[in-house]
Coordinates of C-alpha atoms and ligand atoms in Angstrom, one line a residue:
X1482 CA -8.7 -26.8 5.9
X1483 CA -7.3 -28.0 8.5
X1484 CA -4.4 -26.0 9.7
X1485 CA -1.4 -28.2 8.6
X1486 CA -2.7 -27.9 5.0
X1487 CA -3.8 -24.8 5.0
X1488 CA 0.1 -23.9 6.2
X1489 CA 1.5 -26.1 2.9
X1490 CA -0.1 -23.6 0.8
X1491 CA 0.7 -20.3 2.5
X1492 CA 4.3 -20.9 2.5
X1493 CA 4.1 -22.5 -1.9
X1494 CA 1.7 -18.9 -2.0
X1495 CA 5.7 -17.1 -0.3
X1496 CA 7.7 -19.4 -2.5
X1497 CA 10.4 -17.1 -4.1
X1498 CA 12.2 -20.1 -6.1
X1499 CA 15.9 -20.0 -7.1
X1500 CA 15.2 -19.7 -11.0
X1501 CA 12.4 -17.5 -10.4
X1502 CA 15.1 -15.4 -9.0
X1503 CA 17.4 -15.8 -11.8
X1504 CA 14.7 -14.3 -14.3
X1505 CA 14.8 -11.2 -11.9
X1506 CA 18.1 -10.4 -12.4
X1507 CA 17.2 -10.0 -16.3
X1508 CA 14.1 -8.2 -16.0
X1509 CA 15.0 -6.1 -12.7
X1510 CA 17.5 -5.0 -15.1
X1511 CA 16.0 -4.3 -17.8
X1512 CA 13.6 -2.4 -16.1
X1513 CA 15.9 0.2 -14.8
X1514 CA 17.9 0.4 -18.2
X1515 CA 14.5 1.7 -20.0
X1516 CA 14.1 4.0 -16.7
X1517 CA 18.3 5.9 -17.2
X1518 CA 16.5 6.3 -21.2
X1519 CA 13.2 8.3 -19.7
X1520 CA 10.8 9.5 -17.0
X1521 CA 7.5 7.5 -17.8
X1522 CA 5.0 7.2 -15.5
X1523 CA 4.8 3.6 -14.8
X1524 CA 8.2 2.7 -15.5
X1525 CA 11.2 2.5 -12.5
X1526 CA 12.5 6.4 -11.9
X1527 CA 15.5 5.9 -11.9
X1528 CA 16.0 9.5 -10.7
X1529 CA 19.1 11.5 -11.7
X1530 CA 20.0 13.0 -7.9
X1531 CA 23.0 15.3 -8.8
X1532 CA 25.3 14.8 -6.3
X1533 CA 28.2 13.7 -9.3
X1534 CA 31.4 13.5 -6.4
X1535 CA 31.4 10.8 -3.6
X1536 CA 33.0 11.3 0.0
X1537 CA 36.7 10.2 0.1
X1538 CA 36.7 11.0 3.9
X1539 CA 38.2 14.5 3.9
X1540 CA 35.3 16.9 3.9
X1541 CA 34.9 19.2 6.8
X1542 CA 33.0 21.4 8.7
X1543 CA 29.9 21.9 10.2
X1544 CA 26.5 21.7 8.3
X1545 CA 22.2 21.1 9.2
X1546 CA 20.5 17.7 8.2
X1547 CA 16.8 17.8 8.1
X1548 CA 15.5 14.1 7.2
X1549 CA 11.9 13.9 6.9
X1550 CA 10.8 8.9 6.3
X1551 CA 8.5 7.3 7.2
X1552 CA 7.5 7.4 10.3
X1553 CA 9.4 11.0 11.4
X1554 CA 11.1 14.2 11.1
X1555 CA 14.7 14.6 12.6
X1556 CA 17.0 17.4 12.6
X1557 CA 21.2 17.3 13.8
X1558 CA 24.0 19.4 13.0
X1559 CA 26.3 17.6 11.7
X1560 CA 30.6 17.9 12.4
X1561 CA 32.5 16.4 10.1
X1562 CA 36.2 16.1 10.7
X1563 CA 38.2 15.3 7.6
X1564 CA 39.3 12.3 8.8
X1565 CA 36.1 9.4 8.6
X1566 CA 34.3 10.5 11.7
X1567 CA 32.3 13.5 12.5
X1568 CA 30.0 14.5 15.9
X1569 CA 26.7 14.8 15.9
X1570 CA 23.2 16.4 17.7
X1571 CA 20.1 15.3 16.4
X1572 CA 16.6 15.3 17.9
X1573 CA 13.3 13.6 16.5
X1574 CA 10.1 14.6 16.5
X1575 CA 7.2 12.0 15.6
X1576 CA 4.9 13.3 12.2
X1577 CA 1.6 13.8 13.7
X1578 CA -1.4 12.3 11.5
X1579 CA -3.1 14.6 11.2
X1580 CA 0.0 16.4 9.6
X1581 CA 1.0 13.9 7.3
X1582 CA -2.5 13.9 5.8
X1583 CA -2.8 17.8 6.2
X1584 CA -2.4 20.7 4.0
X1585 CA 1.2 21.7 2.6
X1586 CA 1.2 25.0 4.1
X1587 CA 0.7 22.9 7.9
X1588 CA 3.5 20.6 6.8
X1589 CA 6.0 22.4 6.4
X1590 CA 5.3 25.1 8.7
X1591 CA 6.0 22.3 10.9
X1592 CA 9.0 21.1 10.0
X1593 CA 10.2 25.2 10.1
X1594 CA 9.7 25.2 14.2
X1595 CA 11.0 22.1 14.7
X1596 CA 14.5 22.8 13.3
X1597 CA 14.2 26.3 15.2
X1598 CA 13.1 23.8 18.6
X1599 CA 17.5 22.4 17.6
X1600 CA 18.6 25.6 17.1
X1601 CA 17.3 27.1 20.2
X1602 CA 18.3 23.7 22.3
X1603 CA 21.2 22.5 20.2
X1604 CA 23.2 25.7 18.7
X1605 CA 22.0 28.8 20.3
X1606 CA 24.4 30.9 18.9
X1607 CA 23.2 30.2 15.3
X1608 CA 19.0 31.1 16.5
X1609 CA 20.1 34.9 16.5
X1610 CA 17.9 36.6 13.7
X1611 CA 20.8 39.6 13.9
X1612 CA 23.4 36.8 11.8
X1613 CA 24.2 38.1 8.6
X1614 CA 24.6 35.9 5.2
X1615 CA 27.3 34.6 5.2
X1616 CA 27.2 32.9 8.6
X1617 CA 23.7 31.3 8.1
X1618 CA 24.2 26.9 8.6
X1619 CA 24.2 25.3 5.4
X1620 CA 21.5 22.5 5.7
X1621 CA 21.0 19.1 3.4
X1622 CA 17.5 17.7 3.4
X1623 CA 17.3 13.9 3.5
X1624 CA 13.8 14.0 1.9
X1625 CA 12.6 10.2 2.0
X1626 CA 10.1 9.9 -1.0
X1627 CA 10.1 10.3 -5.2
X1628 CA 11.4 13.4 -5.9
X1629 CA 12.3 14.6 -9.6
X1630 CA 14.9 16.9 -9.3
X1631 CA 16.4 19.4 -11.7
X1632 CA 19.6 20.6 -9.7
X1633 CA 21.2 20.0 -6.1
X1634 CA 18.8 22.0 -4.7
X1635 CA 15.6 21.6 -6.7
X1636 CA 12.7 19.2 -6.8
X1637 CA 9.9 18.7 -6.6
X1638 CA 7.2 16.4 -5.0
X1639 CA 6.5 13.0 -8.0
X1640 CA 4.6 11.8 -5.7
X1641 CA 3.8 10.2 -1.5
X1642 CA 4.1 6.8 -0.4
X1643 CA 4.2 5.1 3.4
X1644 CA 1.2 6.7 4.4
X1645 CA 1.6 10.5 3.5
X1646 CA -0.8 12.4 1.6
X1647 CA 0.3 16.1 1.2
X1648 CA -1.9 16.3 -1.6
X1649 CA -0.6 20.6 -2.0
X1650 CA 2.4 19.1 -1.5
X1651 CA 2.6 17.5 -4.9
X1652 CA 4.2 18.6 -7.9
X1653 CA 5.8 21.9 -5.7
X1654 CA 9.9 22.1 -5.6
X1655 CA 10.0 20.6 -1.9
X1656 CA 13.3 22.0 -1.4
X1657 CA 12.3 26.1 -2.2
X1658 CA 9.2 25.3 0.5
X1659 CA 11.2 24.0 3.3
X1660 CA 13.6 27.5 2.8
X1661 CA 10.1 29.8 2.8
X1662 CA 9.4 28.6 5.9
X1663 CA 12.5 28.9 7.7
X1664 CA 12.4 31.9 6.6
X1665 CA 9.3 32.9 7.6
X1666 CA 10.8 32.0 10.8
X1667 CA 13.6 33.8 10.0
X1668 CA 15.6 31.3 10.8
X1669 CA 19.8 31.9 10.5
X1670 CA 19.7 28.4 7.5
X1671 CA 20.2 27.8 3.7
X1672 CA 18.6 25.2 2.1
X1673 CA 21.3 23.9 -0.1
X1674 CA 21.2 20.5 -1.1
X1675 CA 18.0 18.4 -1.2
X1676 CA 19.2 14.5 -1.4
X1677 CA 17.1 10.5 -1.5
X1678 CA 18.0 8.7 1.8
X1679 CA 19.4 6.0 -0.4
X1680 CA 22.0 8.8 -1.7
X1681 CA 22.6 10.3 1.9
X1682 CA 23.6 6.6 3.0
X1683 CA 25.5 5.8 -0.1
X1684 CA 27.6 9.2 0.9
X1685 CA 27.7 8.1 4.2
X1686 CA 29.0 4.9 4.2
X1687 CA 31.4 6.5 1.2
X1688 CA 32.7 8.9 3.8
X1689 CA 33.5 6.5 6.5
X1690 CA 35.1 3.8 4.3
X1691 CA 37.2 6.7 2.8
X1692 CA 39.4 6.1 0.1
X1693 CA 40.1 2.2 1.7
X1694 CA 36.3 0.8 -0.7
X1695 CA 34.6 1.6 -2.9
X1696 CA 30.7 1.4 -1.9
X1697 CA 28.6 1.5 -4.8
X1698 CA 24.5 1.2 -4.0
X1699 CA 23.3 2.7 -0.6
X1700 CA 19.9 0.9 0.3
X1701 CA 17.4 1.6 2.7
X1702 CA 15.5 -1.5 4.0
X1703 CA 12.7 0.0 6.8
X1704 CA 9.5 1.9 6.9
X1705 CA 10.1 1.9 3.1
X1706 CA 12.6 0.4 0.5
X1707 CA 14.9 1.9 -2.0
X1708 CA 18.8 1.8 -3.0
X1709 CA 20.7 5.0 -5.3
X1710 CA 23.6 3.9 -6.8
X1711 CA 26.7 5.5 -9.0
X1712 CA 26.7 5.6 -12.9
X1713 CA 28.7 7.0 -15.6
X1714 CA 27.0 9.9 -16.9
X1715 CA 27.1 8.2 -20.1
X1716 CA 25.2 5.8 -19.6
X1717 CA 22.2 7.8 -18.0
X1718 CA 20.6 8.9 -21.3
X1719 CA 17.5 10.8 -20.0
X1720 CA 20.0 13.4 -18.3
X1721 CA 20.5 15.0 -21.8
X1722 CA 16.8 16.8 -21.5
X1723 CA 18.2 17.8 -18.0
X1724 CA 19.8 22.0 -17.0
X1725 CA 22.4 22.0 -14.9
X1726 CA 24.2 19.0 -14.8
X1727 CA 28.4 19.9 -14.4
X1728 CA 30.7 19.5 -17.1
X1729 CA 33.1 17.8 -16.0
X1730 CA 30.8 15.5 -13.8
X1731 CA 31.5 12.0 -15.1
X1732 CA 29.2 10.5 -12.7
X1733 CA 26.6 10.7 -11.2
X1734 CA 24.3 8.9 -7.8
X1735 CA 21.1 8.2 -9.3
X1736 CA 18.3 7.3 -6.7
X1737 CA 16.4 4.2 -8.8
X1738 CA 13.2 4.2 -6.1
X1739 CA 13.0 0.6 -6.7
X1740 CA 10.0 0.9 -4.7
X1741 CA 8.3 1.4 -8.2
X1742 CA 9.8 -1.4 -9.7
X1743 CA 7.7 -3.7 -12.0
X1744 CA 4.5 -1.4 -10.9
X1745 CA 2.4 -3.3 -13.7
X1746 CA 3.1 -6.5 -11.4
X1747 CA 4.4 -8.2 -14.3
X1748 CA 6.3 -10.1 -12.5
X1749 CA 6.4 -9.7 -8.5
X1750 CA 4.3 -12.2 -6.7
X1751 CA 0.8 -11.8 -6.1
X1752 CA -0.8 -13.4 -3.4
X1753 CA -4.4 -13.2 -2.2
X1754 CA -3.0 -11.0 1.0
X1755 CA -0.7 -8.6 -1.8
X1756 CA -3.8 -6.8 -3.8
X1757 CA -6.4 -6.4 -1.6
X1758 CA -4.0 -4.8 1.2
X1759 CA -2.6 -2.9 -2.1
X1760 CA -6.1 -1.1 -2.2
X1761 CA -6.0 -0.3 1.1
X1762 CA -2.4 2.4 0.2
X1763 CA -2.5 5.5 0.0
X1764 CA -1.3 4.8 -3.3
X1765 CA -2.9 1.6 -5.4
X1766 CA -0.9 0.6 -8.4
X1767 CA 2.6 2.1 -7.5
X1768 CA 5.4 1.6 -5.4
X1769 CA 4.3 -2.7 -6.1
X1770 CA 8.0 -3.9 -4.5
X1771 CA 7.7 -1.9 -2.0
X1772 CA 4.6 -3.0 -1.0
X1773 CA 5.8 -6.8 -0.4
X1774 CA 9.4 -5.9 0.8
X1775 CA 9.3 -2.7 3.4
X1776 CA 8.9 -2.4 6.9
X1777 CA 5.3 -0.4 6.6
X1778 CA 4.0 -3.3 4.6
X1779 CA 5.3 -7.1 6.3
X1780 CA 3.3 -6.8 9.9
X1781 CA 0.0 -6.3 7.6
X1782 CA 0.8 -9.0 5.1
X1783 CA 1.2 -11.0 8.5
X1784 CA -2.8 -9.8 9.3
X1785 CA -3.7 -10.6 6.7
X1786 CA -3.5 -14.4 6.9
X1787 CA -4.1 -15.1 10.2
X1788 CA -6.9 -13.6 10.1
X1789 CA -7.5 -15.2 6.6
X1790 CA -7.1 -18.8 9.2
X1791 CA -9.0 -17.2 11.3
X1792 CA -12.3 -16.1 9.7
X1793 CA -12.3 -19.5 7.8
X1794 CA -11.4 -21.4 11.7
X1795 CA -8.5 -23.2 10.3
X1796 CA -6.7 -21.7 13.0
X1797 CA -7.5 -20.5 16.7
X1798 CA -10.2 -22.0 17.2
X1799 CA -10.2 -21.6 21.2
X1800 CA -9.7 -17.7 21.8
X1801 CA -12.8 -17.4 18.2
X1802 CA -15.2 -16.9 20.4
X1803 CA -14.0 -14.0 23.1
X1804 CA -12.4 -12.5 20.7
X1805 CA -13.2 -8.6 20.2
X1806 CA -14.5 -7.2 17.3
X1807 CA -11.8 -5.0 17.8
X1808 CA -9.3 -7.5 18.3
X1809 CA -5.2 -6.1 15.9
X1810 CA -5.9 -9.3 14.4
X1811 CA -8.9 -7.9 13.0
X1812 CA -7.7 -4.3 12.1
X1813 CA -5.8 -3.2 9.0
X1814 CA -2.0 -1.7 10.4
X1815 CA -2.9 -2.6 13.4
X1816 CA 0.8 -5.4 13.3
X1817 CA 3.6 -4.0 13.4
X1818 CA 6.5 -5.4 11.8
X1819 CA 7.6 -6.1 14.7
X1820 CA 6.0 -9.1 14.7
X1821 CA 7.7 -11.0 12.4
X1822 CA 11.4 -9.8 14.6
X1823 CA 10.0 -11.3 18.0
X1824 CA 9.2 -14.3 15.8
X1825 CA 12.1 -15.3 14.2
X1826 CA 13.7 -14.4 17.9
X1827 CA 11.7 -16.6 19.4
X1828 CA 13.9 -20.2 20.5
X1829 CA 12.0 -21.6 23.1
X1830 CA 10.5 -24.7 23.6
X1831 CA 6.8 -24.2 23.8
X1832 CA 7.3 -20.6 21.7
X1833 CA 6.0 -18.7 25.1
X1834 CA 8.0 -14.7 23.4
X1835 CA 5.1 -15.7 19.7
X1836 CA 2.2 -15.9 22.9
X1837 CA 2.9 -13.0 23.8
X1838 CA 2.6 -11.0 20.9
X1839 CA -0.2 -13.0 20.2
X1840 CA -2.5 -12.3 23.2
X1841 CA -1.3 -8.6 22.9
X1842 CA -3.4 -8.9 19.0
X1843 CA -6.8 -10.6 21.0
X1844 CA -5.4 -13.8 20.6
X1845 CA -5.7 -14.4 24.6
X1846 CA -5.3 -18.2 23.7
X1847 CA -3.4 -20.9 20.7
X1848 CA -1.8 -24.2 20.5
X1849 CA 1.7 -25.4 20.7
X1850 CA 1.0 -26.2 16.8
X1851 CA -1.5 -22.8 16.0
X1852 CA 2.2 -20.8 17.4
X1853 CA 4.5 -22.7 15.4
X1854 CA 1.8 -22.6 12.3
X1855 CA 2.6 -18.8 13.2
X1856 CA 7.1 -19.1 13.5
X1857 CA 6.2 -20.3 9.9
X1858 CA 4.5 -18.1 8.5
X1859 CA 6.7 -15.0 9.9
X1860 CA 9.2 -16.7 8.3
X1861 CA 8.2 -17.3 4.9
X1862 CA 6.4 -13.5 4.1
X1863 CA 10.2 -11.8 6.1
X1864 CA 12.1 -15.0 2.8
X1865 CA 9.9 -13.8 0.5
X1866 CA 11.6 -10.0 0.9
X1867 CA 15.2 -10.8 1.7
X1868 CA 14.8 -12.6 -1.7
X1869 CA 12.9 -10.0 -3.5
X1870 CA 16.2 -7.8 -2.2
X1871 CA 18.6 -10.0 -2.8
X1872 CA 17.6 -10.0 -6.7
X1873 CA 17.4 -6.8 -7.4
X1874 CA 20.5 -5.9 -5.9
X1875 CA 21.8 -8.9 -8.0
X1876 CA 20.0 -7.2 -11.0
X1877 CA 21.4 -3.3 -10.2
X1878 CA 25.7 -5.4 -9.5
X1879 CA 25.1 -7.0 -13.3
X1880 CA 23.9 -3.5 -14.3
X1881 CA 26.7 -1.9 -13.1
X1882 CA 29.1 -4.8 -13.8
X1883 CA 30.4 -4.7 -10.4
X1884 CA 31.6 -7.7 -9.7
X1885 CA 34.2 -7.5 -13.1
X1886 CA 35.3 -3.6 -12.4
X1887 CA 36.2 -3.9 -8.4
X1888 CA 37.6 -6.6 -6.1
X1889 CA 35.0 -6.0 -3.3
X1890 CA 31.9 -4.4 -4.1
X1891 CA 30.0 -2.1 -0.8
X1892 CA 26.9 -1.9 -0.3
X1893 CA 25.6 0.6 2.6
X1894 CA 22.5 -0.1 4.7
X1895 CA 20.3 1.0 6.4
X1896 CA 16.9 1.1 8.4
X1897 CA 14.9 -1.4 10.5
X1898 CA 14.6 -4.2 8.9
X1899 CA 18.2 -5.1 7.9
X1900 CA 18.9 -3.5 11.8
X1901 CA 16.1 -5.1 13.9
X1902 CA 15.2 -8.2 12.0
X1903 CA 17.4 -11.2 13.2
X1904 CA 19.3 -12.5 10.3
X1905 CA 17.7 -10.4 7.8
X1906 CA 21.7 -10.8 5.6
X1907 CA 22.1 -13.9 5.8
X1908 CA 19.1 -14.1 4.3
X1909 CA 19.7 -12.1 1.6
X1910 CA 23.0 -13.7 1.0
X1911 CA 22.1 -16.8 0.8
X1912 CA 19.6 -15.9 -1.6
X1913 CA 22.2 -14.2 -3.4
X1914 CA 24.4 -17.2 -3.4
X1915 CA 22.0 -19.2 -5.0
X1916 CA 21.5 -16.8 -8.0
X1917 CA 23.2 -17.5 -11.1
X1918 CA 24.3 -14.5 -12.0
X1919 CA 26.5 -14.2 -8.1
X1920 CA 27.3 -17.6 -6.7
X1921 CA 30.5 -17.6 -5.2
X1922 CA 30.9 -13.8 -5.7
X1923 CA 29.0 -13.4 -2.8
X1924 CA 31.4 -13.4 -0.8
X1925 CA 32.9 -10.8 -2.7
X1926 CA 30.3 -8.1 -1.3
X1927 CA 30.8 -6.4 2.0
X1928 CA 27.0 -5.0 4.2
X1929 CA 28.2 -2.0 6.5
X1930 CA 24.7 -1.0 8.4
X1931 CA 25.3 2.9 8.0
X1932 CA 23.5 4.0 11.3
X1933 CA 22.9 7.5 11.1
X1934 CA 23.7 7.6 7.3
X1935 CA 20.9 9.8 6.7
X1936 CA 22.0 12.8 8.1
X1937 CA 25.6 12.2 7.7
X1938 CA 24.8 12.0 3.6
X1939 CA 22.7 15.1 3.8
X1940 CA 25.3 17.4 5.7
X1941 CA 27.9 15.4 2.8
X1942 CA 25.9 16.5 0.0
X1943 CA 24.9 20.5 2.2
X1944 CA 29.4 20.1 2.2
X1945 CA 29.7 19.3 -1.8
X1946 CA 26.9 22.4 -2.0
X1947 CA 30.1 24.4 -2.3
Ligands
LIG2145 C1 10.3 6.4 -1.2 C2 11.7 6.3 -1.0 C3 12.6 6.4 0.1 C4 12.6 4.9 0.9 C5 13.3 4.1 2.1 C6 9.6 4.7 0.5 O1 9.4 4.8 0.0 O2 9.9 6.1 -2.3 O3 12.2 7.9 -1.6 O4 13.9 6.3 0.1 O5 11.0 4.8 0.7 O6 12.8 5.7 3.1

């Protein structure tokens, strides 16, 4: 097959039509409602967060936040000033590969030691072992993996995602495990709340906007993807089987874990590249939506397309003979999602930016036609991600009757994809406009990047834990 026919086929493979998206909205709504009814292993988790208050900007005090995401562990102290503003101090570590896949004991000790280093550096007054319990700092723990919570300060890990694989941590209480490791080092810290990053994002955005706008959804588009939203307790039937829901509570933030939307792939696009990629992940057959959308996967999808073109002799014909066996283009997980961002940002007539990126993955020479093809492939992979996200956001807005209830529908977002992929938000918005359910209402949606969402959100949760 020649390059232009292969390219046309790939464009078709990644196409997400308007009609498909209209159906996706309804399919998502159905899965989400089922998830609110009961827990089951393969359905959309829709996890209760036990957060029953939405901040209004007046919260005050000094709190600690620990934040474990896809690649980094961050510890912050957040001073909430009570006027929608805050001050934040932070330190960040890249979690070593062996810690991401080793034993639970080593993992929790590693996190506790980072917290110790942070206190020594930024709050020496709080690193004293002599402090009595009343002077302990309250910590909110943002844990960006699916957990089944039973209270604000208790939740067991359902499964790892995003490259973590610490088997003996699955099924254990993550809040208690961190607290035990922190106590073992004698740190004056009480871990009072555990919170998903999307819940943190929703709370942080609500704190920042204050009572001026109601934030309905907190959404992460980074290494992984997910969203949380605020739901009426009366619409969460499965909560009846959980203890510890405050009697006075009317709403609860629900962590959808939409990365696990359509795990059975009844509906999601399923190219040969998606199927092969799934088999290479630590959690095959789970988080199937995430594997088509988020930062951890887009680079690898691109690599698989390029590798397949290369092996069939469709692209990089002149570079092929000198290609090293260990070149990144031939090595799973070696193309970073930033490749797609650079490609989208390259507006030069001869696409020199793309050539620089190609050189890094082992292709030192390419024709303009080949670089144009690379640009198009990057575009269709990213566009599919943005359009799927739009469909699922619309599903959430439909389920919550957002356009009927609110004049302005505010969404907080965070993560490298939304922040760094050029025009990603515009691609999402365009898809929203094309949906029957949204159409002109797209103008009523505000999207705000909530940069320190996980840190501030965890601090707010610690504040609410009382
Ligand atoms: C996790 C979610 C998290 C999301 C974004 C997913 O892999 O399962 O809990 O919110 O990544 O970080």
